[in-house]
PDB file of C-alpha atoms in Angstrom:
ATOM      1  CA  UNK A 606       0.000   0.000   0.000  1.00 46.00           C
ATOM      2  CA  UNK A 607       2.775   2.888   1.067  1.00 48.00           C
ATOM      3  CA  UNK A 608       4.555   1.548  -2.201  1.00 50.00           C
ATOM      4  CA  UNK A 609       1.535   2.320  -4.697  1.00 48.00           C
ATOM      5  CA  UNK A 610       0.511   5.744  -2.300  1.00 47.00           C
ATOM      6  CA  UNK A 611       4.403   6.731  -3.269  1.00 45.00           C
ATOM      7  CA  UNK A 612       3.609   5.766  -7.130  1.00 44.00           C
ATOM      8  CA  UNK A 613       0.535   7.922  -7.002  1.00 44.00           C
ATOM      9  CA  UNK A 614       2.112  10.799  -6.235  1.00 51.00           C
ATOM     10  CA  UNK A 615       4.473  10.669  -9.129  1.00 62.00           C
ATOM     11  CA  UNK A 616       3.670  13.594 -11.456  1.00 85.00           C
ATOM     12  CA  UNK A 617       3.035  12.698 -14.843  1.00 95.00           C
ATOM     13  CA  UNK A 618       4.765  13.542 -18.309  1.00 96.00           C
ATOM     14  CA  UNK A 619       2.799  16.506 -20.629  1.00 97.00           C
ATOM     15  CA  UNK A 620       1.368  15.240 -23.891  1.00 97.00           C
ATOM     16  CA  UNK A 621       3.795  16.131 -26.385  1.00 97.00           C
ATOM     17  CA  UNK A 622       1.681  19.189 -27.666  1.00 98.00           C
ATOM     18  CA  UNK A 623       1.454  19.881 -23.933  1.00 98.00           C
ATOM     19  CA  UNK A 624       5.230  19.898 -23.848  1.00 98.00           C
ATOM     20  CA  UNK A 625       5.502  22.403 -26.554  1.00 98.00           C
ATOM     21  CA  UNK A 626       2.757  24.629 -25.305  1.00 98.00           C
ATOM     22  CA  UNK A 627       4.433  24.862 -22.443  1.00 98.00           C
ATOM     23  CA  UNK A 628       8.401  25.642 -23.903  1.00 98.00           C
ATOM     24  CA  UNK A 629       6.031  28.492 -26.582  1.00 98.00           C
ATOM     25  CA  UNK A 630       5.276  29.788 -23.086  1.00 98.00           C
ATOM     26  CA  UNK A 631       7.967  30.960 -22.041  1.00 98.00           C
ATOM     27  CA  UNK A 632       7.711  33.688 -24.817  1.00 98.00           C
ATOM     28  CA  UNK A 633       6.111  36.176 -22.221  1.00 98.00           C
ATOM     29  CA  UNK A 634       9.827  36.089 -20.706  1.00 98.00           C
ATOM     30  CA  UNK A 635      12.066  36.390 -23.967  1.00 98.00           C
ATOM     31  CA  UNK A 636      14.341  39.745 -23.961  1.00 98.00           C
ATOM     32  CA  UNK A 637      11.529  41.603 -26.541  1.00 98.00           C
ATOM     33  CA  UNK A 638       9.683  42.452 -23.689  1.00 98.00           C
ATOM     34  CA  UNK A 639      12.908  44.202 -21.947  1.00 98.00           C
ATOM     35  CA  UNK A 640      12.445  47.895 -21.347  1.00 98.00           C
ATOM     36  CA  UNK A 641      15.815  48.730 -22.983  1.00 98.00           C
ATOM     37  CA  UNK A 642      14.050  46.340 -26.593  1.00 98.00           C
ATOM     38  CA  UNK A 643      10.909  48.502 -26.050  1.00 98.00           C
ATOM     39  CA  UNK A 644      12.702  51.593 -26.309  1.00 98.00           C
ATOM     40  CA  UNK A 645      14.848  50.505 -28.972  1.00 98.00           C
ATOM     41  CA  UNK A 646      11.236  49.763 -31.089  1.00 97.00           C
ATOM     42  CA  UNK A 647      10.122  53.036 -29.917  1.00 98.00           C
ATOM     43  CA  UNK A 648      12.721  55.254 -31.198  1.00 98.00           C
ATOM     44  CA  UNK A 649      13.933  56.450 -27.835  1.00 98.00           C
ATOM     45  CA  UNK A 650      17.051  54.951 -28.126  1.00 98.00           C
ATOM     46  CA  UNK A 651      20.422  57.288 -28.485  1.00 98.00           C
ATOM     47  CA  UNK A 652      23.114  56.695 -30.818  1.00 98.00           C
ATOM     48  CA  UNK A 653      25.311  55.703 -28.095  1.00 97.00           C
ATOM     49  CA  UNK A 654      23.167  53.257 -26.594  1.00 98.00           C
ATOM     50  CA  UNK A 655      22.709  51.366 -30.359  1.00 98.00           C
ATOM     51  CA  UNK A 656      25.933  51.188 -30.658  1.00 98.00           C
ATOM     52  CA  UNK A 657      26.514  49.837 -27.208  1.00 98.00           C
ATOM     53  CA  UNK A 658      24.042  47.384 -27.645  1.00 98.00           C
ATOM     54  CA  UNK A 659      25.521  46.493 -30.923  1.00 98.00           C
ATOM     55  CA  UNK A 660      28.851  46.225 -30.082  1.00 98.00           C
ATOM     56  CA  UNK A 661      27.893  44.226 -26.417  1.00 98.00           C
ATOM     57  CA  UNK A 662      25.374  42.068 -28.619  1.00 98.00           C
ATOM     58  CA  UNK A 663      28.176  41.181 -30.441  1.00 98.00           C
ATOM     59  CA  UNK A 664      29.928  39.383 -28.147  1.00 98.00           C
ATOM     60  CA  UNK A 665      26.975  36.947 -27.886  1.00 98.00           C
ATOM     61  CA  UNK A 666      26.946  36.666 -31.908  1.00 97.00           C
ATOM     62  CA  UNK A 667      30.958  35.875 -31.714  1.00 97.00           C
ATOM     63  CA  UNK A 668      30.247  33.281 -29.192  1.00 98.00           C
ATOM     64  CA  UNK A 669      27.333  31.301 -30.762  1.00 97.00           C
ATOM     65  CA  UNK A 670      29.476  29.525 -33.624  1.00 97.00           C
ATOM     66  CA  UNK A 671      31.541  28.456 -30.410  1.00 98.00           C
ATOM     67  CA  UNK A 672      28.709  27.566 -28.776  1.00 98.00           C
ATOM     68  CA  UNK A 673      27.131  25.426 -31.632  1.00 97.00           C
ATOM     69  CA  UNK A 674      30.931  23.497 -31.928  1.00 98.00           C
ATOM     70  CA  UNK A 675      30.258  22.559 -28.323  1.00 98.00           C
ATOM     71  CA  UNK A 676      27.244  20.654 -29.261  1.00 97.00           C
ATOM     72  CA  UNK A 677      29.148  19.270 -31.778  1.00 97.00           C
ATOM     73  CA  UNK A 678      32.234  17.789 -29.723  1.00 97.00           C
ATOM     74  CA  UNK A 679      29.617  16.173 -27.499  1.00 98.00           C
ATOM     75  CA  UNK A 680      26.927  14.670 -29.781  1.00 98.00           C
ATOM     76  CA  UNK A 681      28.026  11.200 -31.234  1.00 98.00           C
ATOM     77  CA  UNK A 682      24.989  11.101 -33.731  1.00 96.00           C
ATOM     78  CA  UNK A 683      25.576  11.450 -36.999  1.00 97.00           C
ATOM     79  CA  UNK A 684      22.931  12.950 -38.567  1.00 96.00           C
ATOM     80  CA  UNK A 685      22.621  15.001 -36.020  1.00 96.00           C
ATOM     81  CA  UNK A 686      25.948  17.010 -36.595  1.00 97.00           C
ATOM     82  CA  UNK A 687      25.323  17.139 -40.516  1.00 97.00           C
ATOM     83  CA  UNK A 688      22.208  19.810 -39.532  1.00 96.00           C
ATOM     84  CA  UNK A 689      23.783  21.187 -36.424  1.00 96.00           C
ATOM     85  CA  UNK A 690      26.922  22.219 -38.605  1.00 97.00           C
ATOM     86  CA  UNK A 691      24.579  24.133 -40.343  1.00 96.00           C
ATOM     87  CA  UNK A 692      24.418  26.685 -37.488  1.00 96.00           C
ATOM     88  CA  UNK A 693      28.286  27.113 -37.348  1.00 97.00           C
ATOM     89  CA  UNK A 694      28.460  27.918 -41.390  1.00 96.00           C
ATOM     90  CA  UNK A 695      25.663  30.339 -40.639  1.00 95.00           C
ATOM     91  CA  UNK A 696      27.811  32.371 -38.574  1.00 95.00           C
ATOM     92  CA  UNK A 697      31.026  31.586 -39.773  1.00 95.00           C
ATOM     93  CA  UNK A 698      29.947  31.579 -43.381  1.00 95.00           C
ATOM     94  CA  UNK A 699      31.240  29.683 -45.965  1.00 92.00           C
ATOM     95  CA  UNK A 700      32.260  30.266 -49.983  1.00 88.00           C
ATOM     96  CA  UNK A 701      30.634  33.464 -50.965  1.00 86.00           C
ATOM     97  CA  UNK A 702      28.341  33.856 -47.957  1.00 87.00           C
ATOM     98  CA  UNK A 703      30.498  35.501 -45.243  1.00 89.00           C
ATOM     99  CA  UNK A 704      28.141  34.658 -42.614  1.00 93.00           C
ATOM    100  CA  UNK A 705      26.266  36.264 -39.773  1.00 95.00           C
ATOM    101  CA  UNK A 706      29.117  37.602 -37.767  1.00 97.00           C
ATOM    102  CA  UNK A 707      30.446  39.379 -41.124  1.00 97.00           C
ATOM    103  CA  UNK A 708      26.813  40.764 -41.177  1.00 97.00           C
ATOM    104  CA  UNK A 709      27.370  42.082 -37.533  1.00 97.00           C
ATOM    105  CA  UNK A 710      30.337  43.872 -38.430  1.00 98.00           C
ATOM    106  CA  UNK A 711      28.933  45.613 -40.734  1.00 97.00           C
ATOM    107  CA  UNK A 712      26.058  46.353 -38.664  1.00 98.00           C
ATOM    108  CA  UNK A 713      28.613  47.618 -36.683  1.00 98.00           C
ATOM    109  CA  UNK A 714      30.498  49.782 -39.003  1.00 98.00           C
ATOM    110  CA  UNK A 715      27.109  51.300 -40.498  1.00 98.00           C
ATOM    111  CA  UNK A 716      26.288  52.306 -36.262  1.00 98.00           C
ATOM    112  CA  UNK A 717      29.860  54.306 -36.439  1.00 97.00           C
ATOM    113  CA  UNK A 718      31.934  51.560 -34.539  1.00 98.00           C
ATOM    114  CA  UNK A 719      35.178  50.166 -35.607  1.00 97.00           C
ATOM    115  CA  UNK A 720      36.102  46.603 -36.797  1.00 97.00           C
ATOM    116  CA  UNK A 721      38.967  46.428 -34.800  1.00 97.00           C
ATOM    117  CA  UNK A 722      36.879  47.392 -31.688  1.00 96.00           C
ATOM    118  CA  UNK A 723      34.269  45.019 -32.110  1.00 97.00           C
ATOM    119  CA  UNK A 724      36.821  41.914 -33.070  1.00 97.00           C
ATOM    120  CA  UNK A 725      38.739  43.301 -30.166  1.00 96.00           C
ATOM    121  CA  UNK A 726      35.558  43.408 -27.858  1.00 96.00           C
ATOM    122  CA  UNK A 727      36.690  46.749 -26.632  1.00 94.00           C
ATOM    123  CA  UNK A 728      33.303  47.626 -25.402  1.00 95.00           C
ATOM    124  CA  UNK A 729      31.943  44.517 -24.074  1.00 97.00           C
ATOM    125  CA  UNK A 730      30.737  45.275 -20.219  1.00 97.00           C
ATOM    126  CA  UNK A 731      31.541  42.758 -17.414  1.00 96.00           C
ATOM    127  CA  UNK A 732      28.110  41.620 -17.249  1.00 97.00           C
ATOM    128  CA  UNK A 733      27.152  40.891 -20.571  1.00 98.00           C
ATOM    129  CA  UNK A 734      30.419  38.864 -20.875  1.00 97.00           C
ATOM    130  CA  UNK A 735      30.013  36.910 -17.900  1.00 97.00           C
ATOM    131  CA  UNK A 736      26.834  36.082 -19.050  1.00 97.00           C
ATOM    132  CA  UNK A 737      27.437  34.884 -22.179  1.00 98.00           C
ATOM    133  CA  UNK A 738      30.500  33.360 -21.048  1.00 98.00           C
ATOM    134  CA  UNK A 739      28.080  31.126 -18.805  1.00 98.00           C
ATOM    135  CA  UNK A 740      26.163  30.072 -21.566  1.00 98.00           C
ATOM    136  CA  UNK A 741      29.279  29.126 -23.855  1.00 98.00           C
ATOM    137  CA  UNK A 742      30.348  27.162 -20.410  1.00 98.00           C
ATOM    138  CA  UNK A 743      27.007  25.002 -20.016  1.00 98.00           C
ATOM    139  CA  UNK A 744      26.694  24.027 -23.365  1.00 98.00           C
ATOM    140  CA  UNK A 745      30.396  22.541 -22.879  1.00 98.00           C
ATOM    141  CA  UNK A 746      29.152  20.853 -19.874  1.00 98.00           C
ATOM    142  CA  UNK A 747      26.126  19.677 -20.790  1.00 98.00           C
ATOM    143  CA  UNK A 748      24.566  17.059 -22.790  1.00 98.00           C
ATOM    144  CA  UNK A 749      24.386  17.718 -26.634  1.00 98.00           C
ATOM    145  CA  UNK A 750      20.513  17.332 -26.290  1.00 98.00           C
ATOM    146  CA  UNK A 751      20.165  19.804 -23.350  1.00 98.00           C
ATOM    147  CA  UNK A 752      22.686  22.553 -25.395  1.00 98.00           C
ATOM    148  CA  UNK A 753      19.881  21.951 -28.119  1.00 97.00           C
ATOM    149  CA  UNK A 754      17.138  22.707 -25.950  1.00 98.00           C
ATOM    150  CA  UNK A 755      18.498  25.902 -24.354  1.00 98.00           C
ATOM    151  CA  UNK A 756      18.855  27.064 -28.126  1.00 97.00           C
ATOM    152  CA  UNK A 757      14.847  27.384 -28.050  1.00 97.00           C
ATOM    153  CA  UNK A 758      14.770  30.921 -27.694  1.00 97.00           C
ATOM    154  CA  UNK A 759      15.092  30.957 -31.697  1.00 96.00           C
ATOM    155  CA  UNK A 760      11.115  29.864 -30.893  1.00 96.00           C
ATOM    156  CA  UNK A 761      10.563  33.757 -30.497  1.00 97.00           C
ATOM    157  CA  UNK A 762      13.692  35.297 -32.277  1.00 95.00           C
ATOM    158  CA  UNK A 763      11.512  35.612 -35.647  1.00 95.00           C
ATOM    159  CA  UNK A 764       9.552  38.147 -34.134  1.00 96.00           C
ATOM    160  CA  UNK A 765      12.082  40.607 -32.823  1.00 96.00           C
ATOM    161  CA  UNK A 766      14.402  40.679 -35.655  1.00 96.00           C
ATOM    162  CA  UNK A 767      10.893  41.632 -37.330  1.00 97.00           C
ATOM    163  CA  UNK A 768      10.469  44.583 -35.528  1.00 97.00           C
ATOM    164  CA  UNK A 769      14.200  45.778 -35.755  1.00 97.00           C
ATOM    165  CA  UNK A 770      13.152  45.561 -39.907  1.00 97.00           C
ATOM    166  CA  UNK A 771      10.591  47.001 -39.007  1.00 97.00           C
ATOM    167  CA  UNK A 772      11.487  49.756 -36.663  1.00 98.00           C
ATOM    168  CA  UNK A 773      14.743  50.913 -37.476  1.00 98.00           C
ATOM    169  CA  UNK A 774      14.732  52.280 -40.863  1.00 98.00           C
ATOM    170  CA  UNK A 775      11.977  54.958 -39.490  1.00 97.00           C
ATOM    171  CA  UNK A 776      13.727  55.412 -36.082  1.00 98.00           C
ATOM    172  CA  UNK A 777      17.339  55.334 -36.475  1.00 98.00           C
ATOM    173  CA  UNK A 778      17.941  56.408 -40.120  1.00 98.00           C
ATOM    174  CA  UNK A 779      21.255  57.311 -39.702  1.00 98.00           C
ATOM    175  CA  UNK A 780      21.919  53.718 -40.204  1.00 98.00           C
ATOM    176  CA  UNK A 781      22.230  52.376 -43.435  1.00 97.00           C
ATOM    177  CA  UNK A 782      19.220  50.022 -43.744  1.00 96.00           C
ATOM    178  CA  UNK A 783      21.651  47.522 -46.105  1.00 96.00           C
ATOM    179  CA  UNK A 784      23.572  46.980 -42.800  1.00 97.00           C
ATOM    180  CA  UNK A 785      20.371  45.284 -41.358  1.00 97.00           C
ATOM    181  CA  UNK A 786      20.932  42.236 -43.302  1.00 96.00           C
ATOM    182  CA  UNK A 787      21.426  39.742 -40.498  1.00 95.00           C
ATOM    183  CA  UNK A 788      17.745  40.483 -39.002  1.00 96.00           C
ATOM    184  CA  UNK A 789      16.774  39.059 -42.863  1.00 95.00           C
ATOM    185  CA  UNK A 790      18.756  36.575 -43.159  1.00 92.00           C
ATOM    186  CA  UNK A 791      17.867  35.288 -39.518  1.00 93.00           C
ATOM    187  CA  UNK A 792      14.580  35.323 -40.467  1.00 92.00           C
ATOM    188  CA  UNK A 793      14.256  31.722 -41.975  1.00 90.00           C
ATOM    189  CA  UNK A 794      17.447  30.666 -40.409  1.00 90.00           C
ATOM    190  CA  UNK A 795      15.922  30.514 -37.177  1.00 87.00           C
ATOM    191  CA  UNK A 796      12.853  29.067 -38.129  1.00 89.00           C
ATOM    192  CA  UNK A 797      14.515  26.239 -39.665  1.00 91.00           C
ATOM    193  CA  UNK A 798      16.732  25.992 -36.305  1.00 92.00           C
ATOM    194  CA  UNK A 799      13.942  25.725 -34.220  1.00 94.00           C
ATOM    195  CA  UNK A 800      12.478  22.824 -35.987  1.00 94.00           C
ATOM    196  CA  UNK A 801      15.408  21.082 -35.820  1.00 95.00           C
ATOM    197  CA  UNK A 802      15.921  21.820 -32.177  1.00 96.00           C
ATOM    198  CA  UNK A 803      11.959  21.395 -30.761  1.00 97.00           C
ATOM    199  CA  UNK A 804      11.922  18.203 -32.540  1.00 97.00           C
ATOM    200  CA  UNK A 805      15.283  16.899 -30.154  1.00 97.00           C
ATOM    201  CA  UNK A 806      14.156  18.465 -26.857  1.00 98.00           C
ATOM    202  CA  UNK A 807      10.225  17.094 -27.164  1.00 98.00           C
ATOM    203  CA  UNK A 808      12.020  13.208 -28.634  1.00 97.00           C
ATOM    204  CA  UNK A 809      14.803  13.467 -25.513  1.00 98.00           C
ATOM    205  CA  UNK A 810      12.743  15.012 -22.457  1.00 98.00           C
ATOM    206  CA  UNK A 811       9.826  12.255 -21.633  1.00 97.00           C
ATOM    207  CA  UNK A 812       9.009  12.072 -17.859  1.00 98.00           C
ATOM    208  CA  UNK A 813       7.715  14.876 -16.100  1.00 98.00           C
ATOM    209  CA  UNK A 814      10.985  15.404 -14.590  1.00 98.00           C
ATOM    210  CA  UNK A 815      12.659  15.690 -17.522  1.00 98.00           C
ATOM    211  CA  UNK A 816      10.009  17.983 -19.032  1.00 98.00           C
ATOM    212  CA  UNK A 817      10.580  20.284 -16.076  1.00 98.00           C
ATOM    213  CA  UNK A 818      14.459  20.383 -16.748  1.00 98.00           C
ATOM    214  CA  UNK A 819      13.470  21.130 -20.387  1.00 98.00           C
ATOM    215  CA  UNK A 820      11.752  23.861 -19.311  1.00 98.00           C
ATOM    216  CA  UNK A 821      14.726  24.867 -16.556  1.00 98.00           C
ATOM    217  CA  UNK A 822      16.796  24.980 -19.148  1.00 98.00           C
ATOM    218  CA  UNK A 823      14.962  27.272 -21.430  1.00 98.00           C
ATOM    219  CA  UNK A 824      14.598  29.628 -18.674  1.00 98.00           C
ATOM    220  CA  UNK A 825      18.337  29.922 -17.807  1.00 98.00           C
ATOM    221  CA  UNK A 826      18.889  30.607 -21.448  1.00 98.00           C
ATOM    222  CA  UNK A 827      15.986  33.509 -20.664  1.00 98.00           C
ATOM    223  CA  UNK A 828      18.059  34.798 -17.845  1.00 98.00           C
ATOM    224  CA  UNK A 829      21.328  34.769 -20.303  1.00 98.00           C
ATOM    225  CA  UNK A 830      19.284  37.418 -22.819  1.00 98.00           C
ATOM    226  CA  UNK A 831      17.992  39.464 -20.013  1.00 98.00           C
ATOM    227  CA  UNK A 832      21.370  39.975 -17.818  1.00 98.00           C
ATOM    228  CA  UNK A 833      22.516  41.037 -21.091  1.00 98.00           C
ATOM    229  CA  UNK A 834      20.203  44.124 -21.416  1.00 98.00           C
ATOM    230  CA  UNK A 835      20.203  44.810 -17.766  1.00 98.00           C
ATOM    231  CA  UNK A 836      23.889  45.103 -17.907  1.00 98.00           C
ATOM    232  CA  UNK A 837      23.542  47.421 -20.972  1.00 98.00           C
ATOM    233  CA  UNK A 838      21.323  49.512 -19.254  1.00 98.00           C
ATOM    234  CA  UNK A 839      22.924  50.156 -16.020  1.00 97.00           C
ATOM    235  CA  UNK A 840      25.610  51.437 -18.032  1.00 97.00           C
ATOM    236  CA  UNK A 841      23.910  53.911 -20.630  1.00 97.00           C
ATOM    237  CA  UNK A 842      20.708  53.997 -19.669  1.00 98.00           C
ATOM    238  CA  UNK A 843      20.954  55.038 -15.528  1.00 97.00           C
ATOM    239  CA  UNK A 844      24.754  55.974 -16.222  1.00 94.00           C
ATOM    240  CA  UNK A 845      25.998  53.270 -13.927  1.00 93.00           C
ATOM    241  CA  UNK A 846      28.553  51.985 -15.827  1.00 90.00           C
ATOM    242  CA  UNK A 847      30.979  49.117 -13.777  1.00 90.00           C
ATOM    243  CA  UNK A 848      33.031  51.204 -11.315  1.00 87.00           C
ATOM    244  CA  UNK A 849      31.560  54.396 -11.908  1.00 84.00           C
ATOM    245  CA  UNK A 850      33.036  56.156  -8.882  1.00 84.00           C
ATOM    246  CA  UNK A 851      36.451  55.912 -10.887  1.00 84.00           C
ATOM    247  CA  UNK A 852      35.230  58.493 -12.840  1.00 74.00           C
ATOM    248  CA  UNK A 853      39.044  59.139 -14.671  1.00 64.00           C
ATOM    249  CA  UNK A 854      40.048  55.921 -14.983  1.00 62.00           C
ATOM    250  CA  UNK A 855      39.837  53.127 -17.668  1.00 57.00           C
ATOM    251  CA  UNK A 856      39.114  49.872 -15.853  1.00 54.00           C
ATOM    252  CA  UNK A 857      38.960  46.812 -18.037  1.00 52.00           C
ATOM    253  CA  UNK A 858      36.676  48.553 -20.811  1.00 52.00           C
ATOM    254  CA  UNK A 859      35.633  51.680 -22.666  1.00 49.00           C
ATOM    255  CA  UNK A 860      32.348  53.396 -23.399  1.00 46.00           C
ATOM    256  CA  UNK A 861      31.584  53.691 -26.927  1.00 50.00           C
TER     257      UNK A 861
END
């Protein structure tokens, strides 16, 4: 009797359109919704706060090819690494397509920053790099199918690269709207990613405990988007940059 009360109490796995509800839910927490995102859509965002976003962004975008060979190194299924690869050449580039980080640079450039500063990662703050740093580190540590599933945020990247197409051209027109290319090309990249990606996390995560780490997962990769804003903001939005009181002195980075 204690035996089957015990079994009773086990919680049980989400159908998998359940599953999948549930991961799409975690929308109402992606970065979009960040106030520093919702004043970038607005048009209340000054010239040096795009191009410190830019040029801290880019420190993510440098990291996700390294990322993405993570997965790699630890995933011994075939077919598997023929799509994931995908993601690195995306980045990387390959041939004639020079690849989303190329794209950034240029972003970059068009926002009046230097190459050399954003290679360099000159401006990146403390925060943003010890967040991203964290996210390069788990998916080195983790299993190749729980990497995959904190990539899920490309579930809701669609829609903000949208409204940067959207938004910018009107907003910030000093920018050359040709340097916007990665937003399009990320368009049906990340689409295609996230099928690829939903379709390991719902086949790997089956019990309700795994479901739960699924969705643990996803969150932490939540987190990893919005440390990197509030980072960004402390420094150019409430002028509370890391170590303000040294007001004279250059500690470890450079405003833009």
């Amino acid at each position: 009797m204690i035996a089957a009360r015990q079994e009773s109490t086990v919680a049980e796995a989400l159908s998998l359109t359940e599953f999948e509800k549930k991961l799409r839910d975690k929308g109402r927490l992606y970065h979009i919704h960040h106030p520093f995102h919702v004043a970038m859509h607005q048009g209340l965002c000054s010239k040096t706060q795009i191009r410190a976003w830019v040029a801290n962004r880019f420190y993510y975008q440098s990291n996700i090819p390294i990322k993405d060979a993570a997965v790699l190194a630890n995933c011994p299924d075939q077919a598997t690494r023929r799509e994931w690869v995908q993601r690195i050449i995306d980045h990387d580039g390959r041939g004639d397509d020079l690849g989303g980080i190329e794209a950034w640079l240029y972003l970059g450039e068009a926002c009046g920053l230097s190459r050399e500063d954003l290679l360099n990662h000159r401006h990146v703050l403390p925060g943003v790099r010890f967040a991203v740093d964290a996210y390069v580190n788990f998916a080195r540590r983790a299993s190749w199918q729980e990497a995959a599933c904190s990539s899920l945020t490309e579930m809701f990247a669609p829609e903000i690269h949208q409204r940067r197409l959207d938004t910018w051209p009107e907003h910030y027109p000093w920018i050359d709207t040709k340097a916007l290319s990665y937003f399009r090309k990320r368009l049906s990249e990340a689409r295609r990613d996230v099928d690829h990606g939903l379709s390991v996390t719902l086949d790997y995560f089956r019990s309700a405990a795994q479901q739960q780490h699924a969705l643990n997962i996803l969150q932490f990769k939540l987190d990893i988007l919005w440390c990197l804003l509030d980072a960004i903001s402390m420094a150019y939005v409430y002028d509370r940059p890391p170590y303000h009181h040294l007001k004279n002195e250059q500690i470890l980075w450079s405003s833009v």
